[in-house]
Coordinates of C-alpha atoms and ligand atoms in Angstrom, one line a residue:
M1 CA 95.4 91.4 84.7
L2 CA 96.0 90.5 88.4
A3 CA 99.6 88.7 89.2
A4 CA 98.8 86.0 91.9
P5 CA 101.3 85.5 94.7
G6 CA 103.6 82.8 93.4
T7 CA 103.8 84.0 89.5
N8 CA 106.7 85.8 87.9
R9 CA 104.8 88.7 87.1
V10 CA 105.3 91.9 89.3
T11 CA 102.4 93.2 91.1
Y12 CA 102.0 97.3 91.5
F13 CA 100.9 98.1 94.9
L14 CA 99.5 101.5 95.5
A15 CA 98.8 102.5 98.9
L16 CA 97.3 105.4 101.1
E17 CA 98.2 107.5 104.1
T18 CA 96.0 109.7 105.5
S19 CA 96.1 109.0 109.2
C20 CA 96.9 112.2 110.9
D21 CA 98.6 115.3 108.9
E22 CA 100.5 114.0 106.2
T23 CA 98.5 112.9 103.0
A24 CA 100.7 110.2 101.2
A25 CA 100.8 107.5 98.3
A26 CA 103.2 105.4 97.7
V27 CA 104.2 102.9 94.8
F28 CA 105.9 99.8 95.2
T29 CA 106.1 96.1 93.9
D30 CA 105.7 92.5 95.5
E31 CA 109.6 92.5 95.8
L32 CA 109.4 95.4 98.2
Q33 CA 110.8 97.8 95.4
V34 CA 110.0 101.3 96.4
L35 CA 108.6 103.0 93.0
S36 CA 107.6 106.4 94.6
S37 CA 106.8 108.1 97.9
V38 CA 104.9 111.2 97.8
V39 CA 103.7 113.6 100.8
A40 CA 102.1 116.5 100.9
S41 CA 102.0 117.9 104.3
Q42 CA 99.8 119.9 106.2
T43 CA 102.3 121.1 108.6
D44 CA 101.1 125.1 107.6
L45 CA 97.6 124.4 108.1
H46 CA 97.9 123.8 111.6
A47 CA 100.4 125.9 112.5
R48 CA 99.0 128.9 113.9
F49 CA 96.7 126.2 116.5
G50 CA 99.9 124.8 117.5
G51 CA 98.9 121.2 116.7
V52 CA 96.8 119.3 114.7
V53 CA 92.9 120.2 114.2
P54 CA 91.2 116.8 113.1
E55 CA 88.4 118.6 110.9
I56 CA 91.2 120.4 108.8
A57 CA 93.5 117.4 108.5
S58 CA 90.2 115.6 107.0
R59 CA 89.3 118.5 104.4
A60 CA 92.9 118.9 103.6
H61 CA 93.4 115.8 102.3
L62 CA 90.1 115.4 100.8
R63 CA 91.9 118.1 98.8
S64 CA 94.9 116.6 98.2
L65 CA 94.7 112.9 98.1
L66 CA 93.9 112.5 94.5
P67 CA 96.8 114.9 93.1
V68 CA 98.7 113.0 95.5
V69 CA 97.9 109.5 93.9
D70 CA 98.6 110.8 90.0
D71 CA 101.5 112.0 91.5
A72 CA 102.9 109.2 92.7
L73 CA 101.5 107.1 89.3
A74 CA 103.4 109.3 87.5
R75 CA 106.7 109.2 89.0
A76 CA 106.5 105.5 89.1
H77 CA 105.8 105.7 85.2
I78 CA 103.1 103.5 85.7
G79 CA 99.4 103.9 85.0
L80 CA 96.1 102.8 87.4
K81 CA 95.2 99.8 85.5
D82 CA 98.7 98.3 85.8
I83 CA 98.1 97.9 90.0
G84 CA 97.2 95.1 91.1
C85 CA 96.8 95.4 94.7
V86 CA 95.6 98.6 96.8
A87 CA 96.8 99.2 100.7
V88 CA 95.6 101.9 103.3
H89 CA 96.8 102.7 106.9
N90 CA 92.8 102.1 108.4
T91 CA 94.6 101.8 112.3
P92 CA 95.4 103.7 114.3
G93 CA 95.0 107.6 114.0
L94 CA 92.5 110.4 113.7
V95 CA 88.8 109.3 112.4
G96 CA 87.8 111.6 109.5
A97 CA 91.4 111.3 108.5
L98 CA 91.5 107.7 108.0
L99 CA 88.1 107.6 106.9
V100 CA 89.5 109.7 103.8
G101 CA 92.4 107.4 102.8
V102 CA 90.2 104.4 103.4
S103 CA 87.0 105.5 101.5
A104 CA 89.7 106.3 98.4
A105 CA 91.2 103.1 98.9
K106 CA 88.5 100.9 98.3
A107 CA 86.6 103.0 95.6
L108 CA 89.8 102.4 93.7
A109 CA 90.1 98.6 94.6
F110 CA 86.3 98.2 94.1
G111 CA 86.8 100.1 90.7
L112 CA 90.1 98.2 89.6
G113 CA 88.6 95.1 90.8
V114 CA 92.1 94.1 92.7
P115 CA 92.5 93.3 96.4
L116 CA 92.2 95.8 99.2
I117 CA 95.0 95.5 102.0
A118 CA 94.3 96.7 105.6
V119 CA 97.4 98.0 107.2
N120 CA 98.5 98.6 110.8
H121 CA 100.1 102.5 111.1
V122 CA 102.7 101.8 113.5
A123 CA 103.2 98.4 112.3
S124 CA 103.8 100.2 109.0
H125 CA 106.4 102.4 111.3
I126 CA 108.8 99.3 112.5
F127 CA 108.6 97.9 108.6
A128 CA 110.2 101.2 107.4
C129 CA 113.3 99.5 109.2
R130 CA 113.0 96.6 107.1
L131 CA 112.5 98.3 103.6
A132 CA 115.5 100.8 104.7
A133 CA 117.5 97.6 105.4
G134 CA 117.1 95.7 102.6
R135 CA 117.2 92.7 104.5
D136 CA 115.5 90.6 107.0
I137 CA 115.0 92.6 110.3
F138 CA 113.5 89.7 112.2
P139 CA 112.9 88.9 115.0
C140 CA 113.2 92.4 116.8
V141 CA 112.7 94.4 119.1
G142 CA 110.6 97.2 118.2
L143 CA 110.1 101.4 119.1
V144 CA 107.3 103.3 117.9
V145 CA 107.9 106.6 118.8
S146 CA 105.6 109.1 117.3
G147 CA 103.3 111.8 117.9
G148 CA 100.5 109.9 119.1
H149 CA 102.5 106.5 120.1
T150 CA 105.3 105.7 122.1
A151 CA 105.8 101.7 122.5
L152 CA 108.0 98.7 122.6
F153 CA 107.2 95.9 121.0
R154 CA 108.4 92.0 120.7
C155 CA 108.1 91.6 116.6
D156 CA 108.5 88.4 116.0
T157 CA 107.8 88.1 112.0
A158 CA 107.2 91.7 110.2
L159 CA 103.1 90.8 111.0
S160 CA 103.4 89.9 114.7
M161 CA 103.5 92.5 117.6
E162 CA 103.5 92.0 121.3
L163 CA 103.3 94.8 122.8
L164 CA 105.6 95.1 125.6
G165 CA 104.7 98.3 127.3
G166 CA 103.7 101.8 126.1
T167 CA 103.1 105.2 127.6
R168 CA 100.6 106.2 130.4
D169 CA 100.3 109.6 129.4
D170 CA 101.6 111.4 126.7
A171 CA 103.6 110.0 123.8
A172 CA 107.2 111.4 123.1
G173 CA 106.3 113.2 119.8
E174 CA 103.3 114.7 121.8
A175 CA 105.6 115.9 124.3
F176 CA 108.1 117.5 122.1
D177 CA 105.1 119.3 120.6
K178 CA 103.3 120.7 124.0
V179 CA 107.3 121.6 125.4
A180 CA 107.7 123.3 121.6
A181 CA 104.5 125.2 122.3
I182 CA 105.7 126.1 126.0
L183 CA 108.8 127.5 125.0
G184 CA 106.9 129.3 122.2
L185 CA 108.9 127.5 119.3
G186 CA 106.0 126.8 117.2
F187 CA 104.8 123.9 115.1
P188 CA 105.9 121.4 114.9
G189 CA 107.6 120.7 117.8
G190 CA 109.9 118.0 117.6
P191 CA 112.2 119.7 114.7
A192 CA 112.1 123.2 116.3
V193 CA 113.0 121.7 119.9
E194 CA 115.9 120.1 118.4
R195 CA 117.4 123.2 117.0
E196 CA 116.7 124.8 119.7
A197 CA 118.5 122.5 121.9
A198 CA 121.8 122.2 119.8
A199 CA 123.0 125.5 121.4
G200 CA 121.7 124.5 125.0
N201 CA 123.0 122.9 128.2
P202 CA 121.3 119.4 128.9
K203 CA 122.4 119.4 132.6
A204 CA 121.5 122.5 133.3
H205 CA 118.1 121.2 134.7
D206 CA 118.2 117.7 135.8
F207 CA 114.5 116.8 134.7
P208 CA 112.7 114.1 135.8
R209 CA 113.4 110.3 134.0
S210 CA 110.2 108.5 134.6
F211 CA 111.0 104.7 135.2
I212 CA 114.4 104.5 134.4
H213 CA 115.5 102.5 137.0
D214 CA 112.4 100.5 137.4
G215 CA 112.2 97.2 135.3
R216 CA 108.9 97.9 133.8
L217 CA 108.8 98.7 130.0
E218 CA 106.4 101.9 130.8
F219 CA 107.1 105.6 129.9
S220 CA 105.6 108.5 131.5
F221 CA 106.4 112.0 129.5
S222 CA 103.2 114.1 131.1
G223 CA 105.5 114.8 134.4
L224 CA 108.7 116.2 132.1
K225 CA 106.7 118.4 130.3
T226 CA 104.9 119.9 133.9
A227 CA 108.6 120.1 135.2
V228 CA 109.6 121.7 132.2
M229 CA 106.5 124.6 132.3
Y230 CA 107.6 125.2 136.2
A231 CA 111.3 125.5 135.0
C232 CA 110.3 127.7 132.4
H233 CA 107.7 130.0 134.2
G234 CA 107.8 129.6 137.8
Q235 CA 104.6 128.8 139.9
D236 CA 102.9 132.1 137.9
V237 CA 102.2 129.8 135.2
K238 CA 98.7 131.3 134.4
R239 CA 100.1 134.4 133.3
A240 CA 103.2 133.0 131.4
T241 CA 104.5 134.1 127.9
P242 CA 107.1 131.9 126.1
P243 CA 110.6 133.0 127.1
G244 CA 112.1 134.3 123.8
P245 CA 115.6 133.4 122.3
G246 CA 118.1 132.9 124.7
Q247 CA 120.4 130.6 126.8
K248 CA 117.3 129.6 128.7
R249 CA 115.2 129.0 126.5
A250 CA 118.4 126.7 124.6
D251 CA 118.9 125.4 128.3
L252 CA 115.5 124.2 128.8
A253 CA 115.3 122.7 125.1
A254 CA 118.2 120.9 125.7
S255 CA 117.7 119.1 129.6
F256 CA 114.3 118.3 128.0
Q257 CA 115.6 116.3 125.2
S258 CA 118.0 114.5 126.9
A259 CA 115.5 113.2 129.7
V260 CA 113.5 112.2 126.8
V261 CA 116.2 110.5 124.8
D262 CA 117.9 108.6 128.1
V263 CA 114.6 107.2 128.9
L264 CA 113.9 106.1 125.4
A265 CA 117.5 104.4 125.2
M266 CA 117.0 102.5 128.8
K267 CA 114.0 101.3 127.8
C268 CA 115.3 100.0 124.8
K269 CA 118.1 98.6 126.4
Q270 CA 115.9 96.9 129.1
A271 CA 114.0 95.4 126.1
L272 CA 116.8 94.3 123.9
R273 CA 117.7 92.3 127.7
K274 CA 114.4 91.1 128.5
T275 CA 113.5 89.4 125.1
G276 CA 117.1 88.1 124.6
L277 CA 116.8 90.0 121.1
A278 CA 119.6 91.5 119.7
R279 CA 117.8 94.0 117.0
L280 CA 116.5 97.2 117.2
A281 CA 114.1 98.6 114.7
V282 CA 113.1 102.0 115.8
G283 CA 110.4 103.9 113.8
G284 CA 108.1 107.1 113.9
G285 CA 108.7 110.5 113.6
V286 CA 110.5 111.3 116.8
S287 CA 113.0 108.6 115.5
A288 CA 114.3 111.8 113.3
N289 CA 115.9 112.9 116.3
K290 CA 119.9 112.9 115.8
P291 CA 121.1 113.0 119.4
L292 CA 118.4 109.8 120.0
R293 CA 119.8 107.9 116.8
A294 CA 123.4 108.3 118.4
A295 CA 122.1 107.7 121.8
L296 CA 120.6 104.4 120.2
E297 CA 123.4 103.6 118.3
A298 CA 125.9 103.5 121.2
M299 CA 123.8 101.8 123.3
C300 CA 123.5 99.0 120.8
K301 CA 126.9 99.1 120.2
K302 CA 127.4 98.2 123.9
E303 CA 124.7 95.5 123.8
G304 CA 125.9 94.1 121.0
A305 CA 122.5 94.3 118.7
D306 CA 122.0 95.3 115.9
L307 CA 120.4 99.1 115.3
F308 CA 117.8 99.6 112.6
I309 CA 116.5 103.0 111.8
P310 CA 115.5 104.4 108.5
P311 CA 116.0 107.7 106.8
L312 CA 114.3 110.7 107.8
S313 CA 111.6 110.2 104.7
L314 CA 110.4 107.0 106.2
C315 CA 111.0 107.9 109.9
T316 CA 107.8 110.3 109.6
D317 CA 104.4 109.4 108.0
N318 CA 104.9 108.2 104.5
A319 CA 102.9 105.3 102.4
A320 CA 106.0 103.7 100.9
M321 CA 106.3 101.7 104.8
A322 CA 102.6 100.7 103.9
A323 CA 105.1 97.7 102.1
L324 CA 104.2 96.2 105.2
A325 CA 100.6 95.1 102.6
V326 CA 103.2 92.8 100.6
E327 CA 103.6 90.1 103.5
K328 CA 99.7 90.0 103.9
W329 CA 99.2 89.5 100.4
K330 CA 101.4 86.7 100.1
Q331 CA 99.2 85.5 102.8
G332 CA 96.5 86.5 100.9
A333 CA 95.2 88.8 104.2
F334 CA 92.8 90.7 102.0
A335 CA 90.5 93.2 104.0
P336 CA 86.5 93.2 103.4
D337 CA 84.6 95.4 101.2
D338 CA 83.1 96.6 104.7
L339 CA 86.6 98.0 105.8
D340 CA 86.2 100.6 108.4
A341 CA 88.7 103.0 110.0
E342 CA 89.9 102.3 113.3
P343 CA 90.8 105.5 115.1
N344 CA 92.0 103.0 118.2
W345 CA 94.5 100.3 118.4
L346 CA 96.1 99.0 122.0
Ligands
LIG1 O1 104.9 109.4 112.7 P1 104.8 110.9 112.5 O2 105.1 111.7 111.7 O3 103.2 111.1 112.9 C1 102.7 110.4 113.9 O4 102.1 108.9 113.6 O5 101.9 111.0 114.9 O6 105.7 111.5 114.1 C2 104.9 113.1 114.5 C3 106.0 113.4 115.8 C4 105.8 114.6 116.1 O7 105.2 115.0 117.4 C5 106.8 115.6 115.9 O8 107.2 116.7 116.9 C6 107.8 114.2 116.0 O9 107.5 113.4 115.4 N1 109.3 115.0 115.3 C7 110.4 115.0 116.3 C8 110.9 115.5 115.3 N2 110.4 114.8 114.2 C9 109.2 115.0 114.1 N3 110.8 114.6 117.6 C10 111.6 115.2 118.0 N4 113.2 115.5 116.8 C11 112.6 115.4 115.7 N5 113.6 115.5 114.7
LIG2 ZN1 103.1 107.8 112.4

């Protein structure tokens, strides 16, 4: 039997995430207790292409989704019949990949006779901070830094996000992935660049920090990526081969990373000052980066702001962060039967 909002019975949610290259399912309660969170990564399938191949991602989601759901239910020690609500990230992302999750969620909700809730993947990245904190974090400035997005939001509640500014070209994670390809560090690029940078000198190259002294809350990482390419290969970029291990490569990685970190920390500081808010919540894969976490901590301390960054497992794509669905459930904001995947948002 379905428990309605406001009754004493616990409602169990099953959430699905298939927006990019992680197939994920999670079980949580209407009190935001996460009972299980399972993520099947497709990294190995995409590595030899140096990036996510949409068609491969969709097919891998098709293969993995039901086993991942079974695993999430088993780890939560409940069965499908106990599920009172199904949630799914339906936007933004790769359209074919999103469709797998949306179709499965619709079928499950219809088959079980329970409500379906559509959740925005970017909003969920911010909500991951709320989950990890175990207490209210709103109102706050939200920074989402992932492979697909780099944007600052004013978040008055978990469900109201006003865009303060985003990237004009590449997302920060995309820049990490492209620079990793230039340096021959493999895929996914973020963790590889971070590892390489640990042995490098962040001041070896003075790479551009776009808009850093400009009040606009916008980002641009494409010029930075090009600057790394020229610093690495000189003018002859067409015949260039990756530099191979050594100090040169480590210095390029460290100098690149330091430019990204400086810009992200400065823009967060400007957003806190502009909004007058004293809380910063950070989500998305790039927030797993340790130098970024350290820089944001130092900045927030100086500004007298509280910083919320989830543990690594909640930074990268997962379905537990879709617990944002509980907020919508409380409002009765259910998805229509003809819910569709929406690849674009913003
Ligand atoms: O949020 P996410 O898992 O997927 C998207 O929604 O895009 O973010 C993936 C991105 C990738 O670009 C990856 O290279 C980057 O996050 N990333 C990192 C780190 N770990 C993952 N970037 C920098 N440092 C890291 N440690
Ligand atoms: Zn994401």
